[in-house]
Short mmCIF file of C-alpha atoms in Angstrom, two decimals:
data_model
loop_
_atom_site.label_atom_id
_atom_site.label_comp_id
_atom_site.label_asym_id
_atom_site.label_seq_id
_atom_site.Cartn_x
_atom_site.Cartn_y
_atom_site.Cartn_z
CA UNK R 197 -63.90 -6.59 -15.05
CA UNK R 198 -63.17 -2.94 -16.12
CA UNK R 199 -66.02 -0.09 -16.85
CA UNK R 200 -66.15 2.01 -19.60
CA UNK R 201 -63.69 5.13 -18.73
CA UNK R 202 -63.47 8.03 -20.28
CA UNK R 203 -60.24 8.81 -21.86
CA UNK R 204 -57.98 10.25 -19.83
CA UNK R 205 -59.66 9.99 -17.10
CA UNK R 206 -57.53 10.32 -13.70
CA UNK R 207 -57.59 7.20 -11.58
CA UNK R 208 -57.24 6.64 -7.82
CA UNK R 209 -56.65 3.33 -5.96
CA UNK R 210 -57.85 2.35 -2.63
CA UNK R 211 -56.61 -0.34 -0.39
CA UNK R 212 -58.33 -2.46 2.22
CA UNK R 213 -55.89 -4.44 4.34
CA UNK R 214 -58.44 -6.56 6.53
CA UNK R 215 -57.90 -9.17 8.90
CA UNK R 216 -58.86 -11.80 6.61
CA UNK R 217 -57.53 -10.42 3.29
CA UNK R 218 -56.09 -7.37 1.30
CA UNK R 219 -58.50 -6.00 -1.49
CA UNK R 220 -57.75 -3.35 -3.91
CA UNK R 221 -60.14 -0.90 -6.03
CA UNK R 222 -58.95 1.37 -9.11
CA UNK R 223 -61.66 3.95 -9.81
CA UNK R 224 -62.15 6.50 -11.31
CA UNK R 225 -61.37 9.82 -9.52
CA UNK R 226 -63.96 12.75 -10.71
CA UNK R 227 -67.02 9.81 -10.53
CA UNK R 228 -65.96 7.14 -8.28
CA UNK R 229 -66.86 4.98 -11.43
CA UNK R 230 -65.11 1.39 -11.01
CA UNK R 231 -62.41 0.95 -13.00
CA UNK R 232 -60.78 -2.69 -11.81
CA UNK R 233 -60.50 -4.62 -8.55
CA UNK R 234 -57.72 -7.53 -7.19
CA UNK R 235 -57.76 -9.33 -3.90
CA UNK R 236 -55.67 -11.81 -1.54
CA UNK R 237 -56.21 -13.96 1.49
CA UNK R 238 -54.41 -13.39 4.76
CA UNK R 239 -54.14 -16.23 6.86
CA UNK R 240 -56.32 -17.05 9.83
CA UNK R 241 -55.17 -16.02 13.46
CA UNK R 242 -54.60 -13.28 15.74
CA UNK R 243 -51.32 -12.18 15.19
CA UNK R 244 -49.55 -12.13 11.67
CA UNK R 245 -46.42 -10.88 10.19
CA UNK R 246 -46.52 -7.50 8.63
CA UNK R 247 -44.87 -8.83 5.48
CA UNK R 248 -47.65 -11.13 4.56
CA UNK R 249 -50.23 -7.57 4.82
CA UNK R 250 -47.02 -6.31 1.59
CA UNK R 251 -46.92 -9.62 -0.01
CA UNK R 252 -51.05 -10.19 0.03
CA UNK R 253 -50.88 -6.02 -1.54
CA UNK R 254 -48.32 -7.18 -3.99
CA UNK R 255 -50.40 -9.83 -5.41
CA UNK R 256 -53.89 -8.23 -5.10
CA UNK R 257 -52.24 -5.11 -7.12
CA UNK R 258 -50.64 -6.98 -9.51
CA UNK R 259 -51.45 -5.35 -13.03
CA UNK R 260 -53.87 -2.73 -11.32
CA UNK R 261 -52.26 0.51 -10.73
CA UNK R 262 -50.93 1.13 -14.57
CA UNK R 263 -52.14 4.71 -14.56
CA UNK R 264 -53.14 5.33 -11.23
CA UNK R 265 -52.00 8.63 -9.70
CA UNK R 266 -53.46 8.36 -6.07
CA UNK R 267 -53.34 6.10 -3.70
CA UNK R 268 -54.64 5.37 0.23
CA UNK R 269 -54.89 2.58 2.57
CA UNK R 270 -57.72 1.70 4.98
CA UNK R 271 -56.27 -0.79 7.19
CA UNK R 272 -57.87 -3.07 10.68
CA UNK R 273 -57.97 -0.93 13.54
CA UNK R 274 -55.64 -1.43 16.63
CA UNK R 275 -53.07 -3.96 15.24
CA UNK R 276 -49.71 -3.52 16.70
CA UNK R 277 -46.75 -3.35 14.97
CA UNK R 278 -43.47 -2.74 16.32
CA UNK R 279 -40.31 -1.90 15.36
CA UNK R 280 -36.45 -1.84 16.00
CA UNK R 281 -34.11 1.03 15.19
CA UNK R 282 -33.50 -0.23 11.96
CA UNK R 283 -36.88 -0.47 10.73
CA UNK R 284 -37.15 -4.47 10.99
CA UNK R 285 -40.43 -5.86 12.33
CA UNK R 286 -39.56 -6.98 16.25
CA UNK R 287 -42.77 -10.01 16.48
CA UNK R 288 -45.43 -10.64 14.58
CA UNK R 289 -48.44 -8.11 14.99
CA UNK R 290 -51.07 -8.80 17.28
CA UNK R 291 -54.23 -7.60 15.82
CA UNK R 292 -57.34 -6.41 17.22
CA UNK R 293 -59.04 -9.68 17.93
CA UNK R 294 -56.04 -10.72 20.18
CA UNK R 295 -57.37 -11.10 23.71
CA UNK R 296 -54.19 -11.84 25.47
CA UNK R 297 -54.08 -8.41 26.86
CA UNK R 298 -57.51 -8.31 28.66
CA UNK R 299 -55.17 -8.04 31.81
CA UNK R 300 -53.35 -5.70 31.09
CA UNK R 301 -56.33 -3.45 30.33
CA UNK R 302 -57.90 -4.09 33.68
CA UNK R 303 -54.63 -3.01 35.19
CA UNK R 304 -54.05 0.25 32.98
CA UNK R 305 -57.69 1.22 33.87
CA UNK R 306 -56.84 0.55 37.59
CA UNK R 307 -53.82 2.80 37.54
CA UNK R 308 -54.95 5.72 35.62
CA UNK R 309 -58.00 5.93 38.19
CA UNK R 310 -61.02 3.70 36.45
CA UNK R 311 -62.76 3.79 33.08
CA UNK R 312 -63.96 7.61 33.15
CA UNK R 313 -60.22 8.94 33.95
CA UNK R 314 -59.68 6.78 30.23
CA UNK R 315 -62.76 8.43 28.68
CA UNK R 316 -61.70 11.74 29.63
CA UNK R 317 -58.13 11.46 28.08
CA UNK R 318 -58.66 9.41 25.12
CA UNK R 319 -62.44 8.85 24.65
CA UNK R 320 -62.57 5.25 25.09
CA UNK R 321 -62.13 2.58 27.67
CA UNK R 322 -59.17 0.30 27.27
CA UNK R 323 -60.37 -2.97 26.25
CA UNK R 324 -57.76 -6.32 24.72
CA UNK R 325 -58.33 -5.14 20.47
CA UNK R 326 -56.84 -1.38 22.23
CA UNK R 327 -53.26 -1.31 20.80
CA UNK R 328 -52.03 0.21 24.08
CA UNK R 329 -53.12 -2.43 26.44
CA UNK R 330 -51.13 -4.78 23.91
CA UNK R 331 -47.76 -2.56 24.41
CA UNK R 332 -48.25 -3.09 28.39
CA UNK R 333 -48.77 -6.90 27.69
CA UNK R 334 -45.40 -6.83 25.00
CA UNK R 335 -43.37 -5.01 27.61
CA UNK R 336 -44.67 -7.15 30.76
CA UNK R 337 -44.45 -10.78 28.81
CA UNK R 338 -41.65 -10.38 26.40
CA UNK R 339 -38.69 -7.67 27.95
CA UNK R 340 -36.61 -8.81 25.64
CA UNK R 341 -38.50 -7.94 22.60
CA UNK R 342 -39.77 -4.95 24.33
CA UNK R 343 -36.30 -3.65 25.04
CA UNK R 344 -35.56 -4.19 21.10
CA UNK R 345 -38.58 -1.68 20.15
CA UNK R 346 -37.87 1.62 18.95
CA UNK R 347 -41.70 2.62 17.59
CA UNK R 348 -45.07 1.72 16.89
CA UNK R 349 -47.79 1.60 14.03
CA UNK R 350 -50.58 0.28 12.93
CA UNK R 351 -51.29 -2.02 10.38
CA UNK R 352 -52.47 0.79 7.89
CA UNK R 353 -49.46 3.04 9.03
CA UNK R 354 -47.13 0.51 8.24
CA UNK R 355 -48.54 -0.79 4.83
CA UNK R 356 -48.71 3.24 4.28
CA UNK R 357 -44.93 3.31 4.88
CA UNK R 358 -44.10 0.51 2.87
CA UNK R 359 -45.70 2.28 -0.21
CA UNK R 360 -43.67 5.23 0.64
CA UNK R 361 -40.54 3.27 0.35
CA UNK R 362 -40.09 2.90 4.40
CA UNK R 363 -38.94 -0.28 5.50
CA UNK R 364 -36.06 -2.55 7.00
CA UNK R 365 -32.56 -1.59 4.39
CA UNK R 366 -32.42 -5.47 4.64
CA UNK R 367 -35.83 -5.90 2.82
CA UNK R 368 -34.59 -2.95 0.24
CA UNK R 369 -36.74 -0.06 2.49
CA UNK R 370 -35.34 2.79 3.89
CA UNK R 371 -35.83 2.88 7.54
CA UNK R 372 -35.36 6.65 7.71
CA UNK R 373 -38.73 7.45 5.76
CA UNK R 374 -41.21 9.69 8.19
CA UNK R 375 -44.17 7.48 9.02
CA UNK R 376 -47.36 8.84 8.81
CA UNK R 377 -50.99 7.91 10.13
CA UNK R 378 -54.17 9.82 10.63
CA UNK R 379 -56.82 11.10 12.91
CA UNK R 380 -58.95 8.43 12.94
CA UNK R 381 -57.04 5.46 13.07
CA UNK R 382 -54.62 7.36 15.28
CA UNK R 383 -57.92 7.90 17.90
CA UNK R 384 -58.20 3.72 18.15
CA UNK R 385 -54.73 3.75 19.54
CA UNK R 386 -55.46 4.47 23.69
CA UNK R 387 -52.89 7.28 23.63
CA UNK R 388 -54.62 9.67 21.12
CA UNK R 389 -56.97 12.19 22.31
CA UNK R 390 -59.98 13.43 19.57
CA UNK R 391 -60.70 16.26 21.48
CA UNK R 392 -57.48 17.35 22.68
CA UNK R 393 -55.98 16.30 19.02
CA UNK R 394 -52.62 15.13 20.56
CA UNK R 395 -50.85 12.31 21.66
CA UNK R 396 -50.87 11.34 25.19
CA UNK R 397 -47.48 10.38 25.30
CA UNK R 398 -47.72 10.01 29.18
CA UNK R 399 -50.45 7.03 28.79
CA UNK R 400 -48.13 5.19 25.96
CA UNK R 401 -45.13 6.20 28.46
CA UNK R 402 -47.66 4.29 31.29
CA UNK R 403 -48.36 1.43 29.28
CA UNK R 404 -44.99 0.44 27.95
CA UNK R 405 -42.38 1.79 30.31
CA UNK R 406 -40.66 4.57 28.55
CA UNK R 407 -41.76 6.47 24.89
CA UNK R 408 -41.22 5.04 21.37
CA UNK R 409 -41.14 6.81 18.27
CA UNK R 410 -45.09 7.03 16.91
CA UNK R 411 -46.35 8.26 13.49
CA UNK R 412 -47.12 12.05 12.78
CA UNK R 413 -50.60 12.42 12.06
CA UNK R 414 -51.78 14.20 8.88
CA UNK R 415 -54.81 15.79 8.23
CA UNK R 416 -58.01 14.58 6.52
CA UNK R 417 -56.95 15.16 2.73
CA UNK R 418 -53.04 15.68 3.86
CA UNK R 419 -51.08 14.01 1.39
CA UNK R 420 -48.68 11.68 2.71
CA UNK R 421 -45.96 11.54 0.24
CA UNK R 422 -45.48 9.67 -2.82
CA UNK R 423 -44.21 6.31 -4.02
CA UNK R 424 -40.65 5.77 -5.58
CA UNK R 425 -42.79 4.92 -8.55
CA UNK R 426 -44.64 9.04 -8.06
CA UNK R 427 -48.19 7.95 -6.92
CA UNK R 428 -49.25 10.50 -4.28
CA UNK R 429 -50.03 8.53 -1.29
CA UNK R 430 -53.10 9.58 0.90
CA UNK R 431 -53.05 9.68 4.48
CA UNK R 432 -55.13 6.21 4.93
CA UNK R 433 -57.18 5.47 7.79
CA UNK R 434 -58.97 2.66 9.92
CA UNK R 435 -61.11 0.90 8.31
CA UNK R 436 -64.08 1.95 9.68
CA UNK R 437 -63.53 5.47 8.99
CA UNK R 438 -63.02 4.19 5.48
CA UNK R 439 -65.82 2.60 5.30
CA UNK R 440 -67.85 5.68 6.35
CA UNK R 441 -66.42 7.54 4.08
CA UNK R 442 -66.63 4.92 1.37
CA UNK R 443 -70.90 4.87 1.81
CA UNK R 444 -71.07 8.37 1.86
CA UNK R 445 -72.27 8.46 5.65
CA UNK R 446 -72.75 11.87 6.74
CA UNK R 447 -74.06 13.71 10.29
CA UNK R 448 -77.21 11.79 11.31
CA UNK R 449 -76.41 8.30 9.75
CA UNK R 450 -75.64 5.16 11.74
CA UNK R 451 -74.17 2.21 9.72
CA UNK R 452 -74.34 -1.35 11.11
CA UNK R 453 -71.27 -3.06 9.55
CA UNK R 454 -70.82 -7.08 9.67
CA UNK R 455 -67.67 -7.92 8.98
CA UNK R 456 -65.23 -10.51 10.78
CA UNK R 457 -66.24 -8.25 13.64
CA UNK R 458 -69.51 -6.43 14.15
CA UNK R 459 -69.36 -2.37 14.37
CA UNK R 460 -71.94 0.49 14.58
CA UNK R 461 -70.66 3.99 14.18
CA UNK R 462 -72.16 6.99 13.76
CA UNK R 463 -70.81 10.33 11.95
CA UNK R 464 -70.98 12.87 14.77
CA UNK R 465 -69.91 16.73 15.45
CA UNK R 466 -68.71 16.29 18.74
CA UNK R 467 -66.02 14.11 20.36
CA UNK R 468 -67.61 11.40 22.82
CA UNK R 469 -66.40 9.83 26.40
CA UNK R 470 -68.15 7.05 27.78
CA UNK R 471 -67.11 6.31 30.63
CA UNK R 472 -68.94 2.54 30.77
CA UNK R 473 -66.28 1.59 27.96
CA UNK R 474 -69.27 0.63 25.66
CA UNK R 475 -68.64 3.28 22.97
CA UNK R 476 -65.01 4.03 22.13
CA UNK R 477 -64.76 7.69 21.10
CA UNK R 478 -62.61 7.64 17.77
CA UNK R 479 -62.06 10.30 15.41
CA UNK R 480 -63.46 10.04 11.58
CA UNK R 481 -61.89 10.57 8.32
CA UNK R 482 -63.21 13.98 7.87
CA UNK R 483 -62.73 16.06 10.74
CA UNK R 484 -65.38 15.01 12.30
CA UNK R 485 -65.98 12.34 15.09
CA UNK R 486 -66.92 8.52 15.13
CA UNK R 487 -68.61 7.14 18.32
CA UNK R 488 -68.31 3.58 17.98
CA UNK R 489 -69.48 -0.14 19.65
CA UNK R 490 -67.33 -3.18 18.07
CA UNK R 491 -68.35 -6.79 18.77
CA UNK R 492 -65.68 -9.58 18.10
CA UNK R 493 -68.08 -11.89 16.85
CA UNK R 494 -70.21 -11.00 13.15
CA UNK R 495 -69.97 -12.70 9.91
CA UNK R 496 -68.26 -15.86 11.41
CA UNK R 497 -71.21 -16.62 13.47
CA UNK R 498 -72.88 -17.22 10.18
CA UNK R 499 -70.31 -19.00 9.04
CA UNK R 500 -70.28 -21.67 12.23
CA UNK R 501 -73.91 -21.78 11.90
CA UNK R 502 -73.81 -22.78 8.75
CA UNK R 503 -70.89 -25.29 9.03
CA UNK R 504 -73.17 -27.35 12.25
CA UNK R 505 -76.10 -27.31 10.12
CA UNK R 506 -74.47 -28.89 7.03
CA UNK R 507 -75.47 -26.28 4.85
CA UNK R 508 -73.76 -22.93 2.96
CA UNK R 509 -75.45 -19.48 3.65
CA UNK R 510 -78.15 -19.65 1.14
CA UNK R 511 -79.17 -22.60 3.27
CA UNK R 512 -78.83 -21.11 6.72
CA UNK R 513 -80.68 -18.29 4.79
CA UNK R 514 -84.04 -20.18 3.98
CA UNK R 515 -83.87 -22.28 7.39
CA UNK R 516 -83.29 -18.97 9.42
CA UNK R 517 -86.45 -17.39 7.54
CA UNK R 518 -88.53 -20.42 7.49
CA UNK R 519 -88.38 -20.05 11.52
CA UNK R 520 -90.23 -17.52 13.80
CA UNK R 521 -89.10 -14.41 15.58
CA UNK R 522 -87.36 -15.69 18.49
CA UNK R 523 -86.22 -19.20 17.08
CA UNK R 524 -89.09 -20.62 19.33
CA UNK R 525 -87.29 -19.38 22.35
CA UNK R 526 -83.58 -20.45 21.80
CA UNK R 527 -81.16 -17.68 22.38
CA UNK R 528 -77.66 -18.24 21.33
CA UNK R 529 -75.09 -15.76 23.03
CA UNK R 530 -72.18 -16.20 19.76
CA UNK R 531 -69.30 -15.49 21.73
CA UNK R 532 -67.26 -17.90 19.51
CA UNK R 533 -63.79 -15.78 20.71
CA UNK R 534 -64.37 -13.72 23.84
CA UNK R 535 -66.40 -10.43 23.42
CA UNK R 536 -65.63 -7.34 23.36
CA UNK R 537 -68.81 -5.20 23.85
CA UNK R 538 -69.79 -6.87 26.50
CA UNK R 539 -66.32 -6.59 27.69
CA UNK R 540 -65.74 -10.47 28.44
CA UNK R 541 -62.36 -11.59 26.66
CA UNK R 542 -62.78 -15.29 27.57
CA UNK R 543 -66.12 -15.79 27.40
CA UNK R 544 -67.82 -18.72 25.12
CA UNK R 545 -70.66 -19.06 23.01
CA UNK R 546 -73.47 -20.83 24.51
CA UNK R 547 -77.08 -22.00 23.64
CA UNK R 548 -80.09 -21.86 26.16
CA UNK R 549 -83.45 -22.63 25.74
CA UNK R 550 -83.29 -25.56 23.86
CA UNK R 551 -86.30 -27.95 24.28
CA UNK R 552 -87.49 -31.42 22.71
CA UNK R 553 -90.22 -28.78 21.37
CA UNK R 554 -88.14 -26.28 19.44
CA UNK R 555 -84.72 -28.47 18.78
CA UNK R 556 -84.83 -27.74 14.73
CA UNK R 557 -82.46 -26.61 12.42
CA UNK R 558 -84.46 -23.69 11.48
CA UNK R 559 -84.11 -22.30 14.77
CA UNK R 560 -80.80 -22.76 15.47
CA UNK R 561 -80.40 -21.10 12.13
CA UNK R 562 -82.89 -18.14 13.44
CA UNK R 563 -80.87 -18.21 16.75
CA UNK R 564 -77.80 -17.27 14.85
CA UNK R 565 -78.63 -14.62 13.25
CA UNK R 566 -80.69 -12.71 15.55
CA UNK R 567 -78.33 -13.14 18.34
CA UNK R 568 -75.29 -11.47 15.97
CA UNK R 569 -77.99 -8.70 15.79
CA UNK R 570 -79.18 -8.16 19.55
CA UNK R 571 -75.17 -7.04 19.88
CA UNK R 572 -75.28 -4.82 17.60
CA UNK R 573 -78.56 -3.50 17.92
CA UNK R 574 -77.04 -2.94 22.18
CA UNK R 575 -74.74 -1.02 20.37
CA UNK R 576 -76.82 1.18 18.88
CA UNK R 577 -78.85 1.84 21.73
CA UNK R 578 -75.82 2.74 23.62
CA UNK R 579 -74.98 5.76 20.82
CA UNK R 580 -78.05 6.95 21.46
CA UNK R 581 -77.57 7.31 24.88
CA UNK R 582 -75.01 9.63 24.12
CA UNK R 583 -76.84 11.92 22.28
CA UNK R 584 -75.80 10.62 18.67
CA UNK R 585 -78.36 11.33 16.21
CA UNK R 586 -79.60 8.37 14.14
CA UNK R 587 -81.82 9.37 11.00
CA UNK R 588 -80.88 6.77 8.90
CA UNK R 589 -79.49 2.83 9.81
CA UNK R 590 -77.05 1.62 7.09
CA UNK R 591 -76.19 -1.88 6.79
CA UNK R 592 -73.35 -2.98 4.98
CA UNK R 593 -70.33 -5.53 5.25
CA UNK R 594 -70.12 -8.99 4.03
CA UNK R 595 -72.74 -10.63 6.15
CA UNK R 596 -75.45 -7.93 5.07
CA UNK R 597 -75.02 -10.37 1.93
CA UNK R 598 -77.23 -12.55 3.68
CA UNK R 599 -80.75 -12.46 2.60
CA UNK R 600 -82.09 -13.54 6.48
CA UNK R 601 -79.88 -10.89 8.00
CA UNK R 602 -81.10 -8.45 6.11
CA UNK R 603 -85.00 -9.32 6.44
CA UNK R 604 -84.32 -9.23 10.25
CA UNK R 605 -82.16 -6.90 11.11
CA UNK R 606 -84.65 -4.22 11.20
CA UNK R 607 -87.07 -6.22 13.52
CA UNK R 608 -83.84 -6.64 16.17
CA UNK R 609 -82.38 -3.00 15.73
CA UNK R 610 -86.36 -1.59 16.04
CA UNK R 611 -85.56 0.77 12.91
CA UNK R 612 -85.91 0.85 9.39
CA UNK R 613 -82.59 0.06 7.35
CA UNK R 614 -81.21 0.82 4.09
CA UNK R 615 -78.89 -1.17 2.53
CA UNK R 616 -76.75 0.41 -0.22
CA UNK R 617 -75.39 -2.09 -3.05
CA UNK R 618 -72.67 -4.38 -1.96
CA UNK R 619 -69.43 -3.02 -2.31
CA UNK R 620 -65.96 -3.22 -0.76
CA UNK R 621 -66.63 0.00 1.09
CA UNK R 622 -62.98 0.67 3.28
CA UNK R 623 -61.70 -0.22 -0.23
CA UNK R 624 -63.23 2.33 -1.77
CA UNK R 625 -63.58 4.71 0.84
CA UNK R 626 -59.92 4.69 0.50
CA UNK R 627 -60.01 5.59 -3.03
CA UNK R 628 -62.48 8.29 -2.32
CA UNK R 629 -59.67 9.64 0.18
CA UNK R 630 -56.98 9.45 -2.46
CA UNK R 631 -59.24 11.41 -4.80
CA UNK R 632 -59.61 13.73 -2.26
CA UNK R 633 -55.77 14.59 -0.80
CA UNK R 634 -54.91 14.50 -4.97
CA UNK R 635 -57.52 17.23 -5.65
CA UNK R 636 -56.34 19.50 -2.54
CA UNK R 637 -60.49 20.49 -2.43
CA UNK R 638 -62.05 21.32 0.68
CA UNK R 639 -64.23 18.43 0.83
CA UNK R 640 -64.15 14.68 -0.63
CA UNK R 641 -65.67 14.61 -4.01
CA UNK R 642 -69.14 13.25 -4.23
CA UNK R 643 -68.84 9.98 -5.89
CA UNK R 644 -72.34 7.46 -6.38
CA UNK R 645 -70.56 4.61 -6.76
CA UNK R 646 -74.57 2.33 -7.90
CA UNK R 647 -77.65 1.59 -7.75
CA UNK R 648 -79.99 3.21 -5.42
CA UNK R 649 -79.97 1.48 -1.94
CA UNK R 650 -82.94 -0.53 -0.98
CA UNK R 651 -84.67 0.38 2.12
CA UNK R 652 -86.26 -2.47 4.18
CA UNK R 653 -88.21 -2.50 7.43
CA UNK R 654 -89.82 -4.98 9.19
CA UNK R 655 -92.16 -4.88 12.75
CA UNK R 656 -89.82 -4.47 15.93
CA UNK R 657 -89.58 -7.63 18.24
CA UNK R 658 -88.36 -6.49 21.39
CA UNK R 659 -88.99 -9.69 22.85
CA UNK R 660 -85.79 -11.11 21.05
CA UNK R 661 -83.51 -8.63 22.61
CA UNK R 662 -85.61 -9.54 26.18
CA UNK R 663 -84.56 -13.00 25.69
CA UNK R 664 -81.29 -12.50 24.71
CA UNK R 665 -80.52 -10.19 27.64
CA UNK R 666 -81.48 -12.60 29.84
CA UNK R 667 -79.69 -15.49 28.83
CA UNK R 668 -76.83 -13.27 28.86
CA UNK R 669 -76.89 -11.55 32.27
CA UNK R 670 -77.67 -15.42 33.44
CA UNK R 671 -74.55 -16.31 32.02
CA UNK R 672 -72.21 -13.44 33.15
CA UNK R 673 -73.93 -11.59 35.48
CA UNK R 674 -72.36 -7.87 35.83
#
């Protein structure tokens, strides 16, 4: 469905290329008013050929970008993507929620000198999603691949490089186009430093063996090129940079983001180290900084729930709110595929406290939800810690869809939240950055892209986060 444009209006596209699917969003580029949107599925799994990200792109854009002069990708952090000398793809990718390389991160941390020697260099602790614990893992479990690899991207690099014309000569690319990336996916690497603003070639030299060729990084609103076709191409970014930028989230804001992994980030003027690995240090799409705490496990918790209860999420919804704070004392810990913050790769979700007395389906349901939250709401404790300023909780992603979630996040975080109006934020936070390298302004424009926000709050229940810290130290104690 299309809005009313003005004519000749200039319009800018933005890309999300997610782990579960590609989305596109036309809009327009002075107002951020939505103009047309596409999408396609990915498949499920944790490592995927590149050339389903360009095929899921071709068929989400199909029809959209008649017109459009801008474009910019915000793609899934971490992925890695690696390539020969010719430009072919070596493997398949393995994305962020890949835990094969939890060794390999314990030994990298080992042999640099232990998790603050990492949080000095690079901000953040290697942990399995970090792409450069997945090189060590490439080039210690498949040599001969490893020996085939001539550089590195990410996933948003890549699709970035595709739209530029890059590519394999065999697939009709040209393997000599420069590839770009950008601060703040660059900073999500493990051998980027925010505060030094380099790479540390030394750390990717550690990880793999010897150096590979690596994208140049480009500035906030540095164009990257253009496509054969002339759309300027923006520098892209992770997607959650994108999605900060896409919901306007500014110094003092803290969004909460549920997605097929759980994030809270904050927009910050300084770069961070933490040396207990619990926020990762990244960069933003701005300039400016983005502590950050990722969970593995967020939206699909709902999902599970709602598959064992025999219901859809309007039905986990009332059964979750029919129940009281703290789901009558059942705690479920919804490590469905490892965890990341807590750093426990192959741990498994687990359910204590259940009793003839409080073995309903309305709190299970309850159990879900607020345990996705008491992760996130660690997180958010944990930027606080270091000094991050939090005026304002945002909560946005698909699972903030859910009416339950939303009524109780604010009890589990202890802090009011706002919730703008759904939208495919990296999608069009994206846009907003293609707007932005095609104006060549000093700052991204200043789109309001609907309705006012709503704001809800609810009374704090620290007893839920009690619980659920005890069930979890029982379970893996430190």
């Amino acid at each position: 469905m299309s809005a009313s444009i003005g004519e000749g209006a200039v319009l800018v596209a933005g890309v999300d290329c997610s782990t579960q699917s590609t989305k596109v969003v036309v809009r327009d580029a002075a107002t951020g008013g939505f103009v047309r949107e596409g999408r396609a599925p990915h498949p499920d799994g944790t490592e995927v050929h590149p050339d389903v990200w360009w095929s899921a792109f071709e068929r989400a854009s199909d029809g959209l970008l008649d017109g459009v002069s801008a474009i910019a990708v915000g793609g899934q952090q971490h992925g890695m993507v690696v390539l020969d000398d010719a430009g072919a793809v070596v493997r398949p990718a393995l994305l962020w929620n890949d835990t094969r390389s939890a060794g390999a991160a314990e030994d990298l941390i080992a042999e640099l000198g232990g998790p603050a020697a990492w949080a000095d260099a690079v901000g953040t602790v290697p942990v399995a999603s970090i792409t450069v614990t997945k090189l060590r893992w490439l080039a210690r479990h498949e040599p001969d691949n490893a020996a085939r690899v001539a550089g590195v991207m990410l996933p948003h690099d890549w699709l970035s490089w595709r739209l530029l014309g890059g590519g394999a000569a065999a697939s009709g690319g040209d393997p000599a186009v420069p590839a770009v990336t950008d601060r703040g996916d660059a900073s999500g690497t493990g051998y980027w430093s925010p505060a030094g603003g380099a790479y540390r070639f030394d750390l990717l030299e550690r990880a793999f063996g010897r150096r590979v060729e690596v994208p140049r990084v480009l500035g906030p609103a540095e164009p990257a090129g253009h496509t054969p076709g002339g759309m300027l191409v923006g520098p892209g970014t992770g997607d959650n940079m994108a999605a900060a930028l896409g919901v306007g989230a500014r110094p003092g804001d803290v969004v909460v983001s549920i997605g097929t992994s759980g994030t809270v980030f904050a927009v910050h003027g300084e770069p961070t180290a933490d040396p207990s690995g619990i926020v990762a240090g990244f960069a933003d799409a701005t300039g400016r900084f983005l502590p950050l705490v990722c969970t593995l496990n967020a939206a699909r918790v709902l999902d599970v729930a709602a598959r064992l209860l025999g219901t859809d999420h309007d039905g986990l919804d009332d059964l979750a709110l029919a129940a009281e704070p703290g789901a009558g004392g059942l705690v479920l810990l919804p490590y469905l595929e490892g965890e990341r913050t807590p750093n426990l790769p192959n741990a498994t979700a687990s359910l204590s406290g259940l009793r003839l007395v409080n073995a309903t389906r309305e709190n299970l349901a309850r159990a879900a939800i607020e345990g996705l939250l008491c992760g996130l709401a660690d997180g958010l404790e944990a930027l606080r810690a270091l000094g991050v300023d939090a005026k304002r909780v945002l909560l946005v992603g698909g699972g903030a869809r859910s009416r339950a979630l939303r009524a109780i996040a604010p009890a589990v975080l202890e802090a009011p939240v706002i919730v703008p109006p759904a939208g495919e934020y990296v999608a069009d936070g994206a846009a907003r950055q293609a707007a932005w390298a095609l104006s060549g302004a000093a700052d991204p424009p200043a789109w309001s892209l609907g309705s006012e926000p709503t704001l809800v709050e609810a009374d704090p229940t620290p007893a839920v986060r009690e619980a659920y810290a005890a069930a979890r130290d029982a379970a893996y104690p430190s």
